[in-house]
Short mmCIF file of C-alpha atoms and ligand atoms in Angstrom, two decimals:
data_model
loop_
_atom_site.label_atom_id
_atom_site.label_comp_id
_atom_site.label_asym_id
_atom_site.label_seq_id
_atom_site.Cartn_x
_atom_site.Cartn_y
_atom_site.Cartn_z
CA UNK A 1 -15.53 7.10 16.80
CA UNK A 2 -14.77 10.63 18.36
CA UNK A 3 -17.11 13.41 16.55
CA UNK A 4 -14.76 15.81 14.92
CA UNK A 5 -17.54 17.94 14.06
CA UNK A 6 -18.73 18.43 17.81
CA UNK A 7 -15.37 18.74 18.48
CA UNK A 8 -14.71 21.43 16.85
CA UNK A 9 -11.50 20.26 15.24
CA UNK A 10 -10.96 21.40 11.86
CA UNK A 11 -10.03 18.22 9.38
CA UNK A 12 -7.52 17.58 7.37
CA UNK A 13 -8.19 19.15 3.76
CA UNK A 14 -5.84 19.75 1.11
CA UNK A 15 -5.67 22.62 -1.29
CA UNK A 16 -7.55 20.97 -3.73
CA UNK A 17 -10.51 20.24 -1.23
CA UNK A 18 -9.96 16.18 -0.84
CA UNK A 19 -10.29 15.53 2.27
CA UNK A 20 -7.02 13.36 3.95
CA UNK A 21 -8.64 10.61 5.97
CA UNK A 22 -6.06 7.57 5.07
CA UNK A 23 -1.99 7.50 6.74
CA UNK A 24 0.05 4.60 5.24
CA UNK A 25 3.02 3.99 7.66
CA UNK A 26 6.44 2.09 6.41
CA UNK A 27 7.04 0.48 9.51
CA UNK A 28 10.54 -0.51 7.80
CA UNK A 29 12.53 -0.19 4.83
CA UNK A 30 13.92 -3.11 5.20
CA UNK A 31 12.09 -6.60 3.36
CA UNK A 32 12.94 -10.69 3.17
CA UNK A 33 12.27 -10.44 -0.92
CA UNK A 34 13.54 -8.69 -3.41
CA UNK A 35 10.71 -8.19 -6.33
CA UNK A 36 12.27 -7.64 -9.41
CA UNK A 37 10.04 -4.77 -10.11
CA UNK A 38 10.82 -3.40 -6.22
CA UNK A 39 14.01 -3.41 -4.88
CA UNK A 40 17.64 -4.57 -6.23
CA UNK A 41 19.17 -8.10 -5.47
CA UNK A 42 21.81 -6.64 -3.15
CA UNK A 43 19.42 -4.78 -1.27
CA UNK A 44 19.10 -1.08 -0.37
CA UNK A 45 21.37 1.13 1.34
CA UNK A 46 18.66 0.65 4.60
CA UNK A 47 17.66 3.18 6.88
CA UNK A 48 19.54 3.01 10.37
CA UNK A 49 18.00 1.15 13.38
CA UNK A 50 18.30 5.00 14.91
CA UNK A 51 16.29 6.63 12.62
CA UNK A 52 13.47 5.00 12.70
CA UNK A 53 10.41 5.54 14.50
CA UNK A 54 9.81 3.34 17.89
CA UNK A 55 5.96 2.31 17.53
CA UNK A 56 5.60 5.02 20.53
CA UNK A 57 6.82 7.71 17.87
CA UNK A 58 4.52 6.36 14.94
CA UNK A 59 1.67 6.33 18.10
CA UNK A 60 2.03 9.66 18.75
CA UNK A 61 1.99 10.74 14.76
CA UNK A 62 -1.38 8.58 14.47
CA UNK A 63 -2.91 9.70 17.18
CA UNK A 64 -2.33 13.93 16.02
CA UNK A 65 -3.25 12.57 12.69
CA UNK A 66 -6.60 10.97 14.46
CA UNK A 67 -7.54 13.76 15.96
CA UNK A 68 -8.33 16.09 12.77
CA UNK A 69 -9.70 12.75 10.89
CA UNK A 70 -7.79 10.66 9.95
CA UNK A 71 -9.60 7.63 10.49
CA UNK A 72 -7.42 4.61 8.38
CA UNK A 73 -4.37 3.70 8.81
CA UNK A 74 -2.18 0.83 6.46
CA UNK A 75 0.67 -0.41 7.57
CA UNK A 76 3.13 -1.11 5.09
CA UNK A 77 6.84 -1.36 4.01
CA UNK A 78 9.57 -2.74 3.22
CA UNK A 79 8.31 -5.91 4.57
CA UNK A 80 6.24 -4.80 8.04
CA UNK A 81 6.13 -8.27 9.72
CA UNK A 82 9.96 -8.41 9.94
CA UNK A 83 9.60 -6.03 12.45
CA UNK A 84 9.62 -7.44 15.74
CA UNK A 85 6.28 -7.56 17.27
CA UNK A 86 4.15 -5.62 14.77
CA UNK A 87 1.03 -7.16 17.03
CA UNK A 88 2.36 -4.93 19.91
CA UNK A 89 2.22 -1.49 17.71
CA UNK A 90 -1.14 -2.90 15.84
CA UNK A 91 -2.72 -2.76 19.62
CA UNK A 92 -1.74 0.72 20.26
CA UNK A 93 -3.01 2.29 16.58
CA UNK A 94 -6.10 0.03 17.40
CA UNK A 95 -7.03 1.77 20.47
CA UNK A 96 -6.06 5.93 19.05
CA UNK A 97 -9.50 7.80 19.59
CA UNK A 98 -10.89 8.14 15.75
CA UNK A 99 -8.74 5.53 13.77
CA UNK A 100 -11.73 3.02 12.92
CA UNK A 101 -9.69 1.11 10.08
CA UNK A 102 -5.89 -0.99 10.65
CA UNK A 103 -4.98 -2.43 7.79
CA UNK A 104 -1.40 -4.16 6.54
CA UNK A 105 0.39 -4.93 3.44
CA UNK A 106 2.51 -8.01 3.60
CA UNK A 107 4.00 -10.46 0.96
CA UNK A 108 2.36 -12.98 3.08
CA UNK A 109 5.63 -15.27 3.84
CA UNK A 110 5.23 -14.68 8.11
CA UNK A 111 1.48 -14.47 8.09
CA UNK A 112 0.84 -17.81 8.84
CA UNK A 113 2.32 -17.63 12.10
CA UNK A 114 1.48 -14.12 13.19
CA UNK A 115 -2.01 -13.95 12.30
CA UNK A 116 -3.78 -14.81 15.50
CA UNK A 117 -1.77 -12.36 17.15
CA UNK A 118 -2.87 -9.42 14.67
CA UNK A 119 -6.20 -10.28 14.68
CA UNK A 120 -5.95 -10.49 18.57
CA UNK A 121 -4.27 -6.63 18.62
CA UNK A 122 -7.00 -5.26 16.39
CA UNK A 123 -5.96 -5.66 12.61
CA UNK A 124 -8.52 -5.96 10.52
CA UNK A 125 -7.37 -6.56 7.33
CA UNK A 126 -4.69 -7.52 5.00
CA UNK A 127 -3.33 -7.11 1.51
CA UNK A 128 -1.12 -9.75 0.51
CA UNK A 129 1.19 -9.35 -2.70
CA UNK A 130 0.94 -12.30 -4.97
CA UNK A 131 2.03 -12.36 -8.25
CA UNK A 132 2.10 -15.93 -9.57
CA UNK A 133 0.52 -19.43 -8.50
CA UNK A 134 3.64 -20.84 -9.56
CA UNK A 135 6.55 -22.24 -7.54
CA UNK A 136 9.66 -21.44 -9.93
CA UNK A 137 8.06 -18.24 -11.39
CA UNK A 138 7.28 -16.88 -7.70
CA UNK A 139 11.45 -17.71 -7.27
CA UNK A 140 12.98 -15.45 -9.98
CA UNK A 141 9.95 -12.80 -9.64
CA UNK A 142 10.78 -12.07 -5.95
CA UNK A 143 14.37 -13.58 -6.08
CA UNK A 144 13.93 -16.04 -2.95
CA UNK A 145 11.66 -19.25 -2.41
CA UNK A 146 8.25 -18.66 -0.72
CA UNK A 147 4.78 -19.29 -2.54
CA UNK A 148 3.79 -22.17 0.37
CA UNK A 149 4.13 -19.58 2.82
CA UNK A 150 2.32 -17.05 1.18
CA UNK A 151 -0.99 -19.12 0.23
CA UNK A 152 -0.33 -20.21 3.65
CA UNK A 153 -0.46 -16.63 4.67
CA UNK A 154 -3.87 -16.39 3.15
CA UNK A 155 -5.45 -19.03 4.03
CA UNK A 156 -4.53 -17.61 7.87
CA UNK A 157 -5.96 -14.55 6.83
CA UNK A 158 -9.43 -15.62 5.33
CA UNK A 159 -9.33 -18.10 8.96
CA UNK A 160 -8.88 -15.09 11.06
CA UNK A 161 -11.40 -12.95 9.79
CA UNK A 162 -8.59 -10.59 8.12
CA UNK A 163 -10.65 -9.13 5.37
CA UNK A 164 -11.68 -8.32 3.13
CA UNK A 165 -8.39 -10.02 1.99
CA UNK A 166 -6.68 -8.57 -1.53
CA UNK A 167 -3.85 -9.49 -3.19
CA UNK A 168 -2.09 -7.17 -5.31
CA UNK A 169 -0.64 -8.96 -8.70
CA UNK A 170 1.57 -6.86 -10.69
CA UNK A 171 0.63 -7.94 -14.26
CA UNK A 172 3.76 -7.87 -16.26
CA UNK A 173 3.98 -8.82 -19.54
CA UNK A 174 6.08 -12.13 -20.56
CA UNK A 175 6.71 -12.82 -16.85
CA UNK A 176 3.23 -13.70 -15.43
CA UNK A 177 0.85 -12.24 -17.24
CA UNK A 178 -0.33 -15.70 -18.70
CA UNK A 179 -1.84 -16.05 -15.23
CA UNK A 180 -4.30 -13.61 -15.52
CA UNK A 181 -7.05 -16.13 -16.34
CA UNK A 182 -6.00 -18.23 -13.34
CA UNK A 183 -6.23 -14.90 -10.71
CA UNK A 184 -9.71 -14.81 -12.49
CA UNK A 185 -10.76 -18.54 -11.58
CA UNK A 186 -9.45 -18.03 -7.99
CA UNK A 187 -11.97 -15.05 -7.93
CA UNK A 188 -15.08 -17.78 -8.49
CA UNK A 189 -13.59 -20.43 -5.81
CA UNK A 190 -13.12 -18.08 -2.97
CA UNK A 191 -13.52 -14.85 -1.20
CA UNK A 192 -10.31 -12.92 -2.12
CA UNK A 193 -9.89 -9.60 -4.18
CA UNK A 194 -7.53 -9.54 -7.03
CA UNK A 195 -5.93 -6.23 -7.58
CA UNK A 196 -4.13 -6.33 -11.14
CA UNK A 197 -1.56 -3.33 -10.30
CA UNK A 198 0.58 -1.63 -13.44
CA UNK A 199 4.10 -2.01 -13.14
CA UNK A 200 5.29 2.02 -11.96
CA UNK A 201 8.54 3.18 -12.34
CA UNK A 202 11.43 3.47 -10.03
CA UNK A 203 15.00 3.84 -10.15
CA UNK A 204 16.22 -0.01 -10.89
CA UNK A 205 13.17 -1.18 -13.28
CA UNK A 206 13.39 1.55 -15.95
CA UNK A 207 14.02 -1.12 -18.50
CA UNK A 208 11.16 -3.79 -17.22
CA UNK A 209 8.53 -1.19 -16.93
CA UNK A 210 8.49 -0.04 -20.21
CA UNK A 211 8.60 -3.63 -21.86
CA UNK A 212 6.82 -5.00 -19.29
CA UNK A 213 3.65 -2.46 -18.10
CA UNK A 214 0.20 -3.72 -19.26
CA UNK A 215 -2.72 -1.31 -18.87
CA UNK A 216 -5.65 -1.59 -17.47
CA UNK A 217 -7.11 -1.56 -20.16
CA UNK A 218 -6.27 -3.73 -21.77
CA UNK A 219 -6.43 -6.11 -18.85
CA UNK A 220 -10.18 -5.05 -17.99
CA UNK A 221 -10.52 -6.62 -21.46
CA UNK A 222 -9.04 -10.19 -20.96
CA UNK A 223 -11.06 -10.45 -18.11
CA UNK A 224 -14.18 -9.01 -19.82
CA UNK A 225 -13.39 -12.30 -22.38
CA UNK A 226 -13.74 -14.85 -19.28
CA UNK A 227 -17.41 -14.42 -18.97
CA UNK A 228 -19.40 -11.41 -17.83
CA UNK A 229 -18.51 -8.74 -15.03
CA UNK A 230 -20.28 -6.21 -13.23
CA UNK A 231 -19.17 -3.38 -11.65
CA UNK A 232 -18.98 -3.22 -7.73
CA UNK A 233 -18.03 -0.82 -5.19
CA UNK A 234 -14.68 -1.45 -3.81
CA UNK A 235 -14.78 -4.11 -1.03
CA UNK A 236 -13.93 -1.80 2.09
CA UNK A 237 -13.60 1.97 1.47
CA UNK A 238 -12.96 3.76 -1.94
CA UNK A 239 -9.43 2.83 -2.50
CA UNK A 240 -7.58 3.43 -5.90
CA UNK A 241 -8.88 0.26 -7.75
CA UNK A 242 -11.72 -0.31 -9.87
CA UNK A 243 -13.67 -3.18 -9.06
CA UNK A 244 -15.64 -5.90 -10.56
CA UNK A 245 -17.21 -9.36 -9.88
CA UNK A 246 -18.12 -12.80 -12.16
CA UNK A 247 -21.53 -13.88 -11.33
CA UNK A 248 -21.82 -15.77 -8.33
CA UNK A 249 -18.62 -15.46 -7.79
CA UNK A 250 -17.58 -14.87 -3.84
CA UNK A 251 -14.33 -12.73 -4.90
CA UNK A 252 -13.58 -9.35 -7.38
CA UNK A 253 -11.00 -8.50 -9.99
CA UNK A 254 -10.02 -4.93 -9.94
CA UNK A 255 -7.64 -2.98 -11.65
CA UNK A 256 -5.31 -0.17 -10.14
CA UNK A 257 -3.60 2.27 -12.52
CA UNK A 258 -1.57 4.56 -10.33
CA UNK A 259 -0.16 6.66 -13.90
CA UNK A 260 -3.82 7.31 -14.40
CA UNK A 261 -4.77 10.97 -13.51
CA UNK A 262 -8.05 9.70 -12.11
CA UNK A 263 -5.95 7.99 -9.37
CA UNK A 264 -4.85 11.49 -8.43
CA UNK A 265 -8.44 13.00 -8.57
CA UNK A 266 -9.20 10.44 -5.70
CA UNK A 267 -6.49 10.75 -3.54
CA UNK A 268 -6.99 10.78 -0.02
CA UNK A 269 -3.37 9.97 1.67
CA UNK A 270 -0.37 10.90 2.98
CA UNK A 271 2.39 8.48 3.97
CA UNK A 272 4.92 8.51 6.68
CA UNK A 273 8.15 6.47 6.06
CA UNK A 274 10.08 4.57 8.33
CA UNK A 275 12.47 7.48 9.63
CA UNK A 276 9.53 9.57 9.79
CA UNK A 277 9.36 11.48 6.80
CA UNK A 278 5.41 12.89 5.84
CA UNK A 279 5.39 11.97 1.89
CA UNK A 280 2.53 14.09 0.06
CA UNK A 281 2.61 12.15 -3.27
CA UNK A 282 3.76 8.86 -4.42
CA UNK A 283 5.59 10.15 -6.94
CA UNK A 284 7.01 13.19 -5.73
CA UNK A 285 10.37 14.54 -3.72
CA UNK A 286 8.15 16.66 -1.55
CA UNK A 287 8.80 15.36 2.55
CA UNK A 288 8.18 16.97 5.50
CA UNK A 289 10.66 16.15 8.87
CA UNK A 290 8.20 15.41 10.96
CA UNK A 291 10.84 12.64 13.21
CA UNK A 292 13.14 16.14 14.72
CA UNK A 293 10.10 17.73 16.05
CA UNK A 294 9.07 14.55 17.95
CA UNK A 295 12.55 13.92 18.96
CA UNK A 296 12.88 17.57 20.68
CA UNK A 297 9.40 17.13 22.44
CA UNK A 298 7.52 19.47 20.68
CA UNK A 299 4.40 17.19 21.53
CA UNK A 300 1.64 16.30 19.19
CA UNK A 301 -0.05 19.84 18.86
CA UNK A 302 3.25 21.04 16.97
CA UNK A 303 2.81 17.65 14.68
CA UNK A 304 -1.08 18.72 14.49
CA UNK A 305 0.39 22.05 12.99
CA UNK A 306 2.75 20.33 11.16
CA UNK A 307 0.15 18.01 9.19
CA UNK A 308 -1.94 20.83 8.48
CA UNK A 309 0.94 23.13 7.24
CA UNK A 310 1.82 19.81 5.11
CA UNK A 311 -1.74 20.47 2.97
CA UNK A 312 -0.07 23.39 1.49
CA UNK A 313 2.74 21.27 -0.53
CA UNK A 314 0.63 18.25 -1.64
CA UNK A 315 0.50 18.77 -4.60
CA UNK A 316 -2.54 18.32 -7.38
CA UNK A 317 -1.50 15.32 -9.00
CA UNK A 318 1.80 13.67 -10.01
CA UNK A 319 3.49 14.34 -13.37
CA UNK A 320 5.19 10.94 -14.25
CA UNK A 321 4.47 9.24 -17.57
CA UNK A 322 4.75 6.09 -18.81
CA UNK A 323 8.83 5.04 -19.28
CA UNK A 324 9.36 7.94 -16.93
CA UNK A 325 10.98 7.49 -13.60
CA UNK A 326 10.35 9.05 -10.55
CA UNK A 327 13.43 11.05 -10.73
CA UNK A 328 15.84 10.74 -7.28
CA UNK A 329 13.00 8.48 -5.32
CA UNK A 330 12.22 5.33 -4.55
CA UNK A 331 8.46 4.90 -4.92
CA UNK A 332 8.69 1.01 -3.83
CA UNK A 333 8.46 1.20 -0.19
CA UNK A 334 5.55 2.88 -0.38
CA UNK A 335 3.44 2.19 -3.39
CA UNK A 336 -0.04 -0.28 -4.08
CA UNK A 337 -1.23 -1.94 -0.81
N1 SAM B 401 6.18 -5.91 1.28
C1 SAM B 401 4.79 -5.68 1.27
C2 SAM B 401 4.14 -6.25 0.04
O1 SAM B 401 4.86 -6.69 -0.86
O2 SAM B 401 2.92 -6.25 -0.02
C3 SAM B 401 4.39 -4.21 1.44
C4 SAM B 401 5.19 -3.20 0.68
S1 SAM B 401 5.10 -3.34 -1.08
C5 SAM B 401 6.13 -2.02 -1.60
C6 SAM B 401 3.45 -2.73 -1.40
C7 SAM B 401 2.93 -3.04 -2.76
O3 SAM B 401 3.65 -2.31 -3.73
C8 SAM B 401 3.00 -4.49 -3.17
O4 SAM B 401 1.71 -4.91 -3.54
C9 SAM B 401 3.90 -4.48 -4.38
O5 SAM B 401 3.51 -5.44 -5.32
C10 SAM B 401 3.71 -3.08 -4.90
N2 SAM B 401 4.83 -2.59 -5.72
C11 SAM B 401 6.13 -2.49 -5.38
N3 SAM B 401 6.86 -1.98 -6.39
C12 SAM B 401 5.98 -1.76 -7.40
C13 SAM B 401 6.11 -1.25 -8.72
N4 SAM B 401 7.29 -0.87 -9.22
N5 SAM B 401 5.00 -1.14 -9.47
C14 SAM B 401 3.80 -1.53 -8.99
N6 SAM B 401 3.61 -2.02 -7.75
C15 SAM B 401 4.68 -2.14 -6.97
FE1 SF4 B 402 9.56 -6.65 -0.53
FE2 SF4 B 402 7.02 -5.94 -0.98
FE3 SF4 B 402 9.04 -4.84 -2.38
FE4 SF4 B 402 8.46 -7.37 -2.80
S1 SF4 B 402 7.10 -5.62 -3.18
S2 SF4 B 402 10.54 -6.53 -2.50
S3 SF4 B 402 7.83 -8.03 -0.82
S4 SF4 B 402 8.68 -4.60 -0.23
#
């Protein structure tokens, strides 16, 4: 790892003194499900192929970003292994000067088969949505077949030394929120890191999140019922959840409450979406361009400025409540992981 203090370069800090270390980048809007608390059946009106960034583009943004410490980077969507040969732009994160952590956030459905080339490029380590153990429920949840491919996905993962491997389970209530116990269980039999994740608002789930959202809470205290837990830090860096483990057990449970405030207190990202846009919040309009000054070769000083100019407008913490929604954005292609 390059010493930015030696260096001389001045890090990334907001205006509220947390210090940025963490990029998520959509790779693509574009996804082979369609969660019912995520995107629409028909789809999205999807970025075009033109305006989004080559992996040389994203490179280039990663590698200003590296350089006044950032240090992890997730890749994320959409669904970021329908892009074609996501090993190929793994490989060229892996080897930026600084950036010590490449993570991804899949669904899991084409992990099977692309995990040995991930692990190959440098990844090293995966979140993997999962939100039921159960054949017909996965079906209408993410409104097309795919469970066997996704435990399949994870059992690549663990085989590949991928981890610490999570899976994020948004915990809704009616739909598959009698499965909480079994997450638990599946917590004592192996090495994976359940991540109960509130349902959060955007445009098309109004409706389900308020009848559906469970807090954490309350689901800290199911799993408080199952037998006795202990607090433990967060396997691999201090992400957003809080984390606990059964005796014995080789796995955690943790909970993630993004409407929390205390999720904002932490915060220590920025995101870039697929056509390039720098988002400061996850619930928040506030963008900055940074795709036009690449494309007119201002070179990756101007994007150094550019990121550090950005610290100005991210703002303190976001102001969404519960049956709120995010107003004109969509919060899915860039949310949990
Ligand atoms: N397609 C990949 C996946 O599903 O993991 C990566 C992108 S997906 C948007 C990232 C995470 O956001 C997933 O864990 C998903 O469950 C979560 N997510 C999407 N919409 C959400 C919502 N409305 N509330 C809570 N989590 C959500
Ligand atoms: Fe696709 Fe992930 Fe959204 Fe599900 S949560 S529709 S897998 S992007």
């Amino acid at each position: 790892m390059i010493d930015l203090i030696e260096t001389g370069a001045e890090l990334l800090v907001d205006a509220f003194r947390r210090p940025i270390t963490y990029l998520r980048v959509s790779v693509t809007d574009r996804c082979n499900l369609r969660c019912v608390y995520c995107m629409p059946e028909a789809g999205l009106p999807w970025i075009p192929k033109p305006e989004i960034l080559s992996y040389e583009e994203i490179t280039a943004i990663v590698r200003a970003a590296a350089s006044i410490g950032v240090r992890s980077i997730r890749l994320t969507g959409g669904e970021p292994l329908i892009r074609r040969d996501l090993a190929r732009l793994v490989g060229m994160i892996a080897a930026v000067p600084g950036i010590d952590d490449v993570a991804l956030s899949t669904n899991g459905l084409l992990l099977a088969e692309q995990a040995p080339a991930l692990a190959a490029a440098g990844l090293h380590r995966v979140n993997v949505s999962l939100d039921t153990l159960d054949d017909a429920r996965f079906t209408a949840i993410a409104r097309r077949p795919g469970l066997a491919k996704t435990l399949a996905g994870i059992d690549a993962a663990l085989a590949h030394g991928l981890t610490p491997v999570k899976l994020n389970c948004v915990l809704m209530r009616g739909t598959n929120d009698d499965e909480l116990e079994a997450f638990a269980a599946l917590t004592r039999e192996r090495a994976v890191h359940v991540r109960f994740i509130e349902v959060m608002p955007v445009e098309e789930n109004v409706a389900l999140q308020r009848d559906a959202w469970i807090s954490s809470d309350e689901v800290l205290a199911r799993l408080r019922a199952l037998g006795a837990l202990r607090e433990v830090p967060n396997p691999h860096g201090n992400g957003p959840a809080r984390t606990f483990a059964y005796d014995d057990a080789p796995g955690t449970v943790g909970v993630i409450s993004p409407l929390a405030h205390d999720y904002c207190e932490r915060c220590n990202r920025v995101r870039l979406t697929a056509d390039g846009r720098l988002r400061l919040c996850l619930f928040g309009d506030n963008h900055i361009d940074l795709r036009t000054p690449l494309r007119a070769g201002k070179g990756e000083h101007a994007i150094v400025e550019m990121l550090r100019a950005s610290m100005h407008v991210k703002p303190e913490r976001h102001h969404l409540r519960l049956g709120e929604t995010a107003s004109a954005m969509r919060a899915f292609s860039e949310i949990g992981g």
